[in-house]
Every structure is written in structure tokens, then in C-alpha cells.
Tab-separated table of C-alpha atoms in Angstrom:
chain	number	residue	atom	x	y	z
A	1	MET	CA	10.902	-8.409	13.950
A	2	THR	CA	10.949	-4.704	13.278
A	3	PRO	CA	9.055	-2.749	10.613
A	4	GLY	CA	10.792	-2.922	7.279
A	5	THR	CA	12.167	-6.430	7.818
A	6	PRO	CA	10.610	-9.479	6.178
A	7	GLY	CA	7.566	-10.646	8.119
A	8	PRO	CA	5.284	-13.655	7.807
A	9	GLN	CA	4.032	-13.934	4.246
A	10	ASP	CA	0.866	-15.241	2.616
A	11	PRO	CA	1.424	-18.698	1.078
A	12	THR	CA	0.396	-17.268	-2.288
A	13	GLY	CA	2.927	-14.479	-1.798
A	14	PRO	CA	6.549	-14.130	-2.784
A	15	ALA	CA	8.039	-16.461	-5.352
A	16	ARG	CA	9.685	-15.947	-8.696
A	17	PRO	CA	7.017	-15.537	-11.372
A	18	THR	CA	7.789	-16.724	-14.863
A	19	GLU	CA	6.512	-13.414	-16.160
A	20	PRO	CA	4.483	-10.960	-14.054
A	21	TYR	CA	1.253	-9.457	-15.261
A	22	GLU	CA	1.850	-5.869	-16.235
A	23	PRO	CA	0.195	-3.506	-13.726
A	24	ASP	CA	-0.389	-0.861	-16.423
A	25	GLU	CA	-2.561	-3.163	-18.528
A	26	PRO	CA	-6.266	-2.186	-18.625
A	27	ASP	CA	-8.407	-4.298	-16.300
A	28	GLU	CA	-10.299	-5.797	-19.239
A	29	GLN	CA	-7.061	-6.921	-20.873
A	30	ARG	CA	-5.663	-8.416	-17.677
A	31	THR	CA	-8.833	-10.364	-16.889
A	32	ALA	CA	-9.116	-11.528	-20.515
A	33	ARG	CA	-5.652	-13.064	-20.264
A	34	LEU	CA	-6.712	-14.906	-17.111
A	35	LEU	CA	-9.915	-16.182	-18.684
A	36	GLU	CA	-8.717	-17.239	-22.099
A	37	GLY	CA	-5.257	-18.785	-21.752
A	38	GLU	CA	-4.458	-22.412	-21.015
A	39	LEU	CA	-3.983	-22.964	-17.288
A	40	ARG	CA	-1.009	-25.234	-16.481
A	41	LEU	CA	-0.380	-26.365	-12.904
A	42	GLN	CA	3.111	-25.905	-11.429
A	43	GLY	CA	2.623	-26.976	-7.833
A	44	ARG	CA	0.437	-26.873	-4.743
A	45	VAL	CA	0.655	-24.531	-1.743
A	46	MET	CA	0.481	-27.049	1.087
A	47	PRO	CA	0.026	-24.688	4.125
A	48	ALA	CA	-3.144	-23.147	2.633
A	49	SER	CA	-6.409	-24.054	4.401
A	50	ASN	CA	-8.180	-24.485	1.039
A	51	ALA	CA	-6.731	-26.239	-1.996
A	52	THR	CA	-4.420	-23.663	-3.589
A	53	PHE	CA	-2.248	-24.193	-6.647
A	54	VAL	CA	0.459	-22.186	-8.353
A	55	ALA	CA	-0.182	-22.253	-12.097
A	56	GLU	CA	0.791	-20.536	-15.310
A	57	ILE	CA	-1.226	-18.897	-18.083
A	58	ASP	CA	0.574	-17.778	-21.233
A	59	GLY	CA	3.893	-17.650	-19.377
A	60	ALA	CA	2.570	-15.633	-16.417
A	61	ARG	CA	2.185	-17.093	-12.948
A	62	VAL	CA	-1.240	-17.204	-11.294
A	63	VAL	CA	-2.936	-18.615	-8.198
A	64	TYR	CA	-5.685	-21.202	-8.775
A	65	LYS	CA	-8.178	-22.248	-6.062
A	66	PRO	CA	-10.675	-24.852	-7.294
A	67	VAL	CA	-14.161	-24.656	-5.820
A	68	ARG	CA	-14.188	-28.334	-4.925
A	69	GLY	CA	-11.076	-27.801	-2.788
A	70	GLU	CA	-12.813	-25.299	-0.490
A	71	ARG	CA	-13.038	-26.409	3.124
A	72	PRO	CA	-16.634	-26.297	4.489
A	73	LEU	CA	-17.269	-23.517	7.016
A	74	TRP	CA	-20.071	-23.218	9.540
A	75	ASP	CA	-20.863	-19.576	8.770
A	76	PHE	CA	-20.375	-19.332	4.974
A	77	PRO	CA	-22.305	-21.377	2.388
A	78	ASP	CA	-20.336	-24.210	0.796
A	79	HIS	CA	-18.680	-23.690	-2.599
A	80	THR	CA	-19.065	-19.884	-2.564
A	81	LEU	CA	-15.561	-18.707	-1.618
A	82	ALA	CA	-14.228	-18.444	-5.187
A	83	GLY	CA	-17.165	-16.260	-6.181
A	84	ARG	CA	-16.614	-14.021	-3.171
A	85	GLU	CA	-13.006	-13.504	-4.249
A	86	VAL	CA	-14.210	-12.367	-7.677
A	87	ALA	CA	-16.834	-10.100	-6.083
A	88	THR	CA	-14.150	-8.415	-3.969
A	89	TYR	CA	-12.066	-7.834	-7.083
A	90	GLU	CA	-15.088	-6.259	-8.802
A	91	LEU	CA	-15.557	-4.015	-5.765
A	92	SER	CA	-11.868	-3.074	-5.838
A	93	VAL	CA	-12.111	-2.134	-9.527
A	94	ALA	CA	-15.112	0.060	-8.744
A	95	THR	CA	-13.121	2.005	-6.136
A	96	GLY	CA	-10.306	2.748	-8.603
A	97	TRP	CA	-7.796	1.873	-5.869
A	98	ASP	CA	-6.418	-1.355	-7.399
A	99	VAL	CA	-6.397	-3.130	-4.037
A	100	VAL	CA	-7.112	-6.639	-5.359
A	101	PRO	CA	-5.110	-8.250	-8.190
A	102	PRO	CA	-7.071	-9.263	-11.311
A	103	THR	CA	-9.317	-12.172	-10.341
A	104	VAL	CA	-11.686	-14.367	-12.364
A	105	LEU	CA	-13.708	-17.559	-12.039
A	106	ARG	CA	-12.873	-20.081	-14.737
A	107	ASP	CA	-12.415	-23.765	-15.425
A	108	GLY	CA	-9.119	-25.459	-14.604
A	109	PRO	CA	-7.505	-28.889	-14.209
A	110	HIS	CA	-9.492	-29.513	-10.997
A	111	GLY	CA	-12.712	-27.893	-12.161
A	112	PRO	CA	-14.039	-24.338	-11.846
A	113	GLY	CA	-12.131	-22.106	-9.493
A	114	MET	CA	-10.753	-18.701	-8.645
A	115	VAL	CA	-7.746	-17.624	-10.712
A	116	GLN	CA	-5.785	-14.536	-9.677
A	117	ALA	CA	-2.779	-12.798	-11.219
A	118	TRP	CA	0.362	-13.394	-9.186
A	119	GLN	CA	1.936	-10.386	-7.483
A	120	GLU	CA	5.599	-10.420	-6.484
A	121	SER	CA	5.906	-8.900	-3.028
A	122	ASP	CA	9.048	-7.145	-1.827
A	123	PRO	CA	10.802	-9.221	0.874
A	124	GLU	CA	12.425	-6.059	2.246
A	125	GLN	CA	9.053	-4.623	3.307
A	126	SER	CA	6.462	-5.594	5.898
A	127	ALA	CA	3.242	-3.579	6.119
A	128	VAL	CA	2.047	-5.515	9.191
A	129	ASP	CA	4.580	-6.557	11.782
A	130	VAL	CA	5.349	-7.498	15.384
A	131	VAL	CA	7.557	-5.311	17.604
A	132	ARG	CA	8.493	-5.223	21.254
A	133	ALA	CA	5.623	-3.975	23.396
A	134	GLY	CA	5.753	-0.216	23.895
A	135	GLU	CA	8.137	0.322	20.975
A	136	VAL	CA	5.753	1.310	18.174
A	137	PRO	CA	7.870	3.273	15.694
A	138	PRO	CA	6.833	6.611	14.191
A	139	GLY	CA	4.533	6.265	11.201
A	140	TRP	CA	2.991	3.034	12.488
A	141	HIS	CA	-0.258	2.191	14.277
A	142	HIS	CA	-0.574	-0.048	17.324
A	143	VAL	CA	-3.282	-2.754	17.048
A	144	PHE	CA	-2.927	-5.023	20.103
A	145	ASP	CA	-0.463	-6.419	22.620
A	146	GLY	CA	0.338	-10.049	23.263
A	147	LEU	CA	3.043	-12.558	24.094
A	148	ASP	CA	5.379	-14.214	21.617
A	149	ALA	CA	6.484	-17.863	21.641
A	150	ALA	CA	9.006	-17.053	24.393
A	151	ASP	CA	6.326	-15.318	26.502
A	152	GLU	CA	7.906	-11.940	25.791
A	153	PRO	CA	5.482	-8.976	25.497
A	154	VAL	CA	5.040	-7.845	21.913
A	155	ALA	CA	2.728	-5.606	19.917
A	156	LEU	CA	1.152	-6.106	16.511
A	157	VAL	CA	1.476	-2.945	14.417
A	158	HIS	CA	0.822	-1.813	10.881
A	159	GLU	CA	2.112	1.040	8.766
A	160	ASP	CA	0.178	4.286	8.389
A	161	THR	CA	0.093	4.611	4.606
A	162	ALA	CA	-2.560	5.659	2.118
A	163	ALA	CA	-2.305	2.350	0.247
A	164	LEU	CA	-2.953	0.258	3.357
A	165	ARG	CA	-5.713	2.557	4.582
A	166	ARG	CA	-7.574	2.113	1.296
A	167	MET	CA	-7.418	-1.629	1.868
A	168	ALA	CA	-8.927	-1.132	5.313
A	169	VAL	CA	-11.811	0.892	3.849
A	170	LEU	CA	-12.428	-1.739	1.171
A	171	ASP	CA	-12.468	-4.426	3.870
A	172	VAL	CA	-15.217	-2.596	5.750
A	173	VAL	CA	-17.443	-2.426	2.676
A	174	ALA	CA	-16.672	-6.040	1.689
A	175	ASN	CA	-17.122	-7.183	5.312
A	176	ASN	CA	-13.831	-9.069	5.171
A	177	ALA	CA	-13.728	-11.715	7.889
A	178	ASP	CA	-10.096	-12.684	7.326
A	179	ARG	CA	-7.669	-9.771	6.848
A	180	LYS	CA	-4.532	-11.366	8.205
A	181	GLY	CA	-1.125	-9.708	8.016
A	182	GLY	CA	-0.037	-12.344	5.537
A	183	HIS	CA	-2.888	-11.363	3.229
A	184	VAL	CA	-1.165	-8.042	2.512
A	185	LEU	CA	1.381	-8.082	-0.309
A	186	GLU	CA	3.953	-5.275	-0.251
A	187	MET	CA	5.012	-4.027	-3.677
A	188	ALA	CA	8.441	-2.489	-4.216
A	189	ASP	CA	6.879	0.826	-5.307
A	190	GLY	CA	4.889	1.145	-2.064
A	191	HIS	CA	1.607	-0.174	-3.411
A	192	ARG	CA	-0.225	-2.744	-1.292
A	193	TYR	CA	-2.308	-5.616	-2.660
A	194	GLY	CA	-4.810	-7.593	-0.623
A	195	VAL	CA	-5.386	-11.290	-1.335
A	196	ASP	CA	-7.470	-14.183	0.034
A	197	HIS	CA	-10.958	-12.693	-0.033
A	198	GLY	CA	-13.053	-15.840	0.198
A	199	LEU	CA	-14.586	-14.764	3.519
A	200	THR	CA	-16.292	-11.577	2.369
A	201	PHE	CA	-19.754	-10.157	1.677
A	202	HIS	CA	-21.586	-11.971	4.453
A	203	GLU	CA	-24.831	-10.130	5.227
A	204	GLU	CA	-24.106	-10.311	8.982
A	205	PRO	CA	-21.255	-8.293	10.573
A	206	LYS	CA	-18.078	-10.361	10.225
A	207	LEU	CA	-15.236	-7.833	9.983
A	208	ARG	CA	-12.052	-9.440	11.344
A	209	THR	CA	-8.860	-7.615	10.529
A	210	VAL	CA	-5.435	-6.606	11.781
A	211	LEU	CA	-5.914	-3.146	10.226
A	212	TRP	CA	-7.668	-1.459	13.152
A	213	GLY	CA	-5.135	1.366	13.478
A	214	TRP	CA	-7.457	3.985	11.935
A	215	ALA	CA	-10.485	3.060	14.057
A	216	GLY	CA	-12.512	6.147	14.886
A	217	GLU	CA	-10.632	8.461	12.517
A	218	PRO	CA	-12.690	10.725	10.221
A	219	LEU	CA	-13.086	9.607	6.636
A	220	LEU	CA	-10.844	11.448	4.193
A	221	PRO	CA	-12.413	13.430	1.337
A	222	ASP	CA	-11.309	10.916	-1.324
A	223	GLU	CA	-12.730	8.066	0.769
A	224	VAL	CA	-16.053	9.877	1.042
A	225	ALA	CA	-16.143	10.386	-2.730
A	226	VAL	CA	-15.430	6.697	-3.388
A	227	LEU	CA	-17.993	5.520	-0.839
A	228	GLU	CA	-20.651	7.796	-2.323
A	229	ARG	CA	-19.938	6.362	-5.762
A	230	LEU	CA	-19.984	2.792	-4.438
A	231	GLU	CA	-23.288	3.304	-2.659
A	232	ALA	CA	-24.854	4.511	-5.904
A	233	ASP	CA	-23.191	1.827	-8.047
A	234	LEU	CA	-24.212	-0.989	-5.692
A	235	GLY	CA	-27.797	0.023	-6.407
A	236	GLY	CA	-27.090	-0.160	-10.145
A	237	ASP	CA	-24.641	-1.830	-12.515
A	238	LEU	CA	-22.069	-2.865	-9.876
A	239	GLY	CA	-24.795	-4.472	-7.793
A	240	GLU	CA	-26.001	-6.416	-10.820
A	241	ARG	CA	-22.489	-7.694	-11.534
A	242	LEU	CA	-21.939	-8.736	-7.927
A	243	ARG	CA	-25.155	-10.774	-7.971
A	244	ARG	CA	-23.315	-13.243	-10.188
A	245	TRP	CA	-21.071	-14.061	-7.226
A	246	VAL	CA	-22.987	-13.273	-4.024
A	247	THR	CA	-26.631	-13.176	-3.005
A	248	PRO	CA	-28.943	-10.181	-3.503
A	249	LEU	CA	-29.161	-9.772	0.288
A	250	GLU	CA	-25.366	-9.630	0.507
A	251	VAL	CA	-25.281	-6.886	-2.131
A	252	VAL	CA	-27.912	-4.941	-0.186
A	253	ALA	CA	-25.839	-5.370	2.988
A	254	ALA	CA	-22.707	-4.051	1.240
A	255	ARG	CA	-24.623	-0.975	0.117
A	256	ALA	CA	-25.914	-0.508	3.666
A	257	ARG	CA	-22.340	-0.597	4.970
A	258	CYS	CA	-21.419	2.212	2.567
A	259	HIS	CA	-24.381	4.230	3.815
A	260	ALA	CA	-23.465	3.580	7.456
A	261	LEU	CA	-19.862	4.672	6.877
A	262	LEU	CA	-20.959	7.879	5.183
A	263	ASP	CA	-23.582	8.585	7.826
A	264	ASP	CA	-21.095	8.139	10.685
A	265	GLY	CA	-18.211	9.838	8.876
A	266	HIS	CA	-15.559	7.752	10.644
A	267	LEU	CA	-13.824	4.431	10.167
A	268	PRO	CA	-15.419	1.882	12.502
A	269	GLY	CA	-13.873	0.454	15.614
A	270	PRO	CA	-13.890	-3.152	16.784
A	271	GLY	CA	-17.307	-4.501	17.735
A	272	GLU	CA	-18.160	-6.438	20.861
A	273	ASP	CA	-20.344	-9.191	19.397
A	274	TRP	CA	-17.778	-11.219	17.449
A	275	PRO	CA	-14.003	-11.848	17.349
A	276	VAL	CA	-12.413	-8.846	15.637
A	277	ILE	CA	-8.900	-10.226	14.976
A	278	PRO	CA	-8.445	-13.218	12.645
A	279	TRP	CA	-6.495	-16.064	14.191
A	280	PRO	CA	-3.689	-16.568	13.648
A	281	PRO	CA	-3.186	-12.860	12.827
A	282	PHE	CA	-0.645	-13.756	10.120
């Protein structure tokens, strides 16, 4: 594959929505629609590791992940992934960057679960891709080298755009342990949405991502301003809201990550104490 061609997609990614949620709606209005309308199932996404359904609310397509369909994990408490998805949406709203589509926790046909507004990605774009080794195109960042299914040397790369970089910053604060390439949805207008945030907010370092291209780069002025606001808000109203979905210690850890980012002044690089790339990377 080459950048700009369709790449591997998230299973909750491209499909034809009955009616998309309007991106210009206020957040309160969008989440109210998700919370209040009747949720009708349309089908199940079989490749997903946790039970994931395509559904419809008031004629608009959504993704529904019931809590009881979450697969147990050794390092995250059981039945907490849906709440972590909502917490990451709350964090995204607080940044003002609109990285995460509207997300709520509500009842559904299979019990309480995460419900998220569907986003139609552009099949002509690929924000994270695989190219021949040594052939990273201009405007893209190299992440790592490997071998493809035919044992040919390849490189995983991602675009160098403001929208994707904001996602990378959000992932650091949320401590996202599962930023795969397929968890990035490319919008036709250049915006980038991140999805599948069940593995976030752990109090221990867990950052696993394919978006390492900015490692070690200085924070930009707008990133500093957002992180300063987040650090303050996590000690106030935002922190209180997040405690509905994650533990108090996990909120404290998120605030500490903001402080550490601001104190260092650079985006972090891969650590040495845990795997830093999710597998598979897409």
C-alpha cells in the first residue's frame, strides 16, 4: 500500500450510515440523541474482540458495545471498558479538539453498554499505512520497519498532520493502550476521529500506539494551552465527571501525565518497560 490508498480499517469504520450525525450539532444535543432514542440493532461486527453491534437511533447509525460482551483482560478490571470509552470522549470534549465521536453509556437490547455516533470514513484516505522500507514519502513519519506476509521489508508510517497529532497528544493523557492504525477514521475534510478507547486511563504506564512519529518533538503552543487547561480541569469539574467512569486514582494519574508533559515540554518517546506497539498494529 501507499499513503492515500485505502488501508486496513477498523471494524466499526466505513459503511453506509442511514443518516450521519451532524458534526456541527452541539455536544449536548448529539449526546442527548444517543441517550434518549430507541436503539435498534442492525447487525454484529464479527471480527471485533469484544461484542460489537451496528445499531440505529432515530434513523442515525451508531456502534453499540454491551458491557456483558467485554472480553476479560488480565490488566484491566472486568466490565470497565465501556466506561473508559465514555471517559475518553469526555476528555476529548475538554480539549476542544473533537477527537472522539459522541459517546455515551446507556441501556440497550443486550444490557448497558457504550453507544457511539457512527462516523463515515473516506476510503480514499489512509492516515496510517505500510510502505516499502526506505520509501517514506514527504509529509509522513516513519514508525518502525518489519516484514510483510511475503517476507518483504516494509515500514509502518503515519501522516504528519495537525489532526492526527492532536490524537497522539490525547492518547498520552488518556494512556491509550491500543491505538492501532485501524482505530483512526479518516474524514473527507481531513479531520481524524479516534475510536475504540476501552483500554485507557490505567494508572500504570500502558501507552501502546502506532503514532510515535512525533516522539521527542517540542510541544506546540496550542498543545501547551490545552494541557494546562486539562491539568486544572482534572483537579476540578472534569475530574469529578471522569470519576463516574474510572477510579479516583486513574483520574489523579491522568492529571499527573498532563503535568509530566508540561514539565518535559516534549512529546514522549517509547518506553522500555512494556510493549509500545499494539499487536496487530492495524
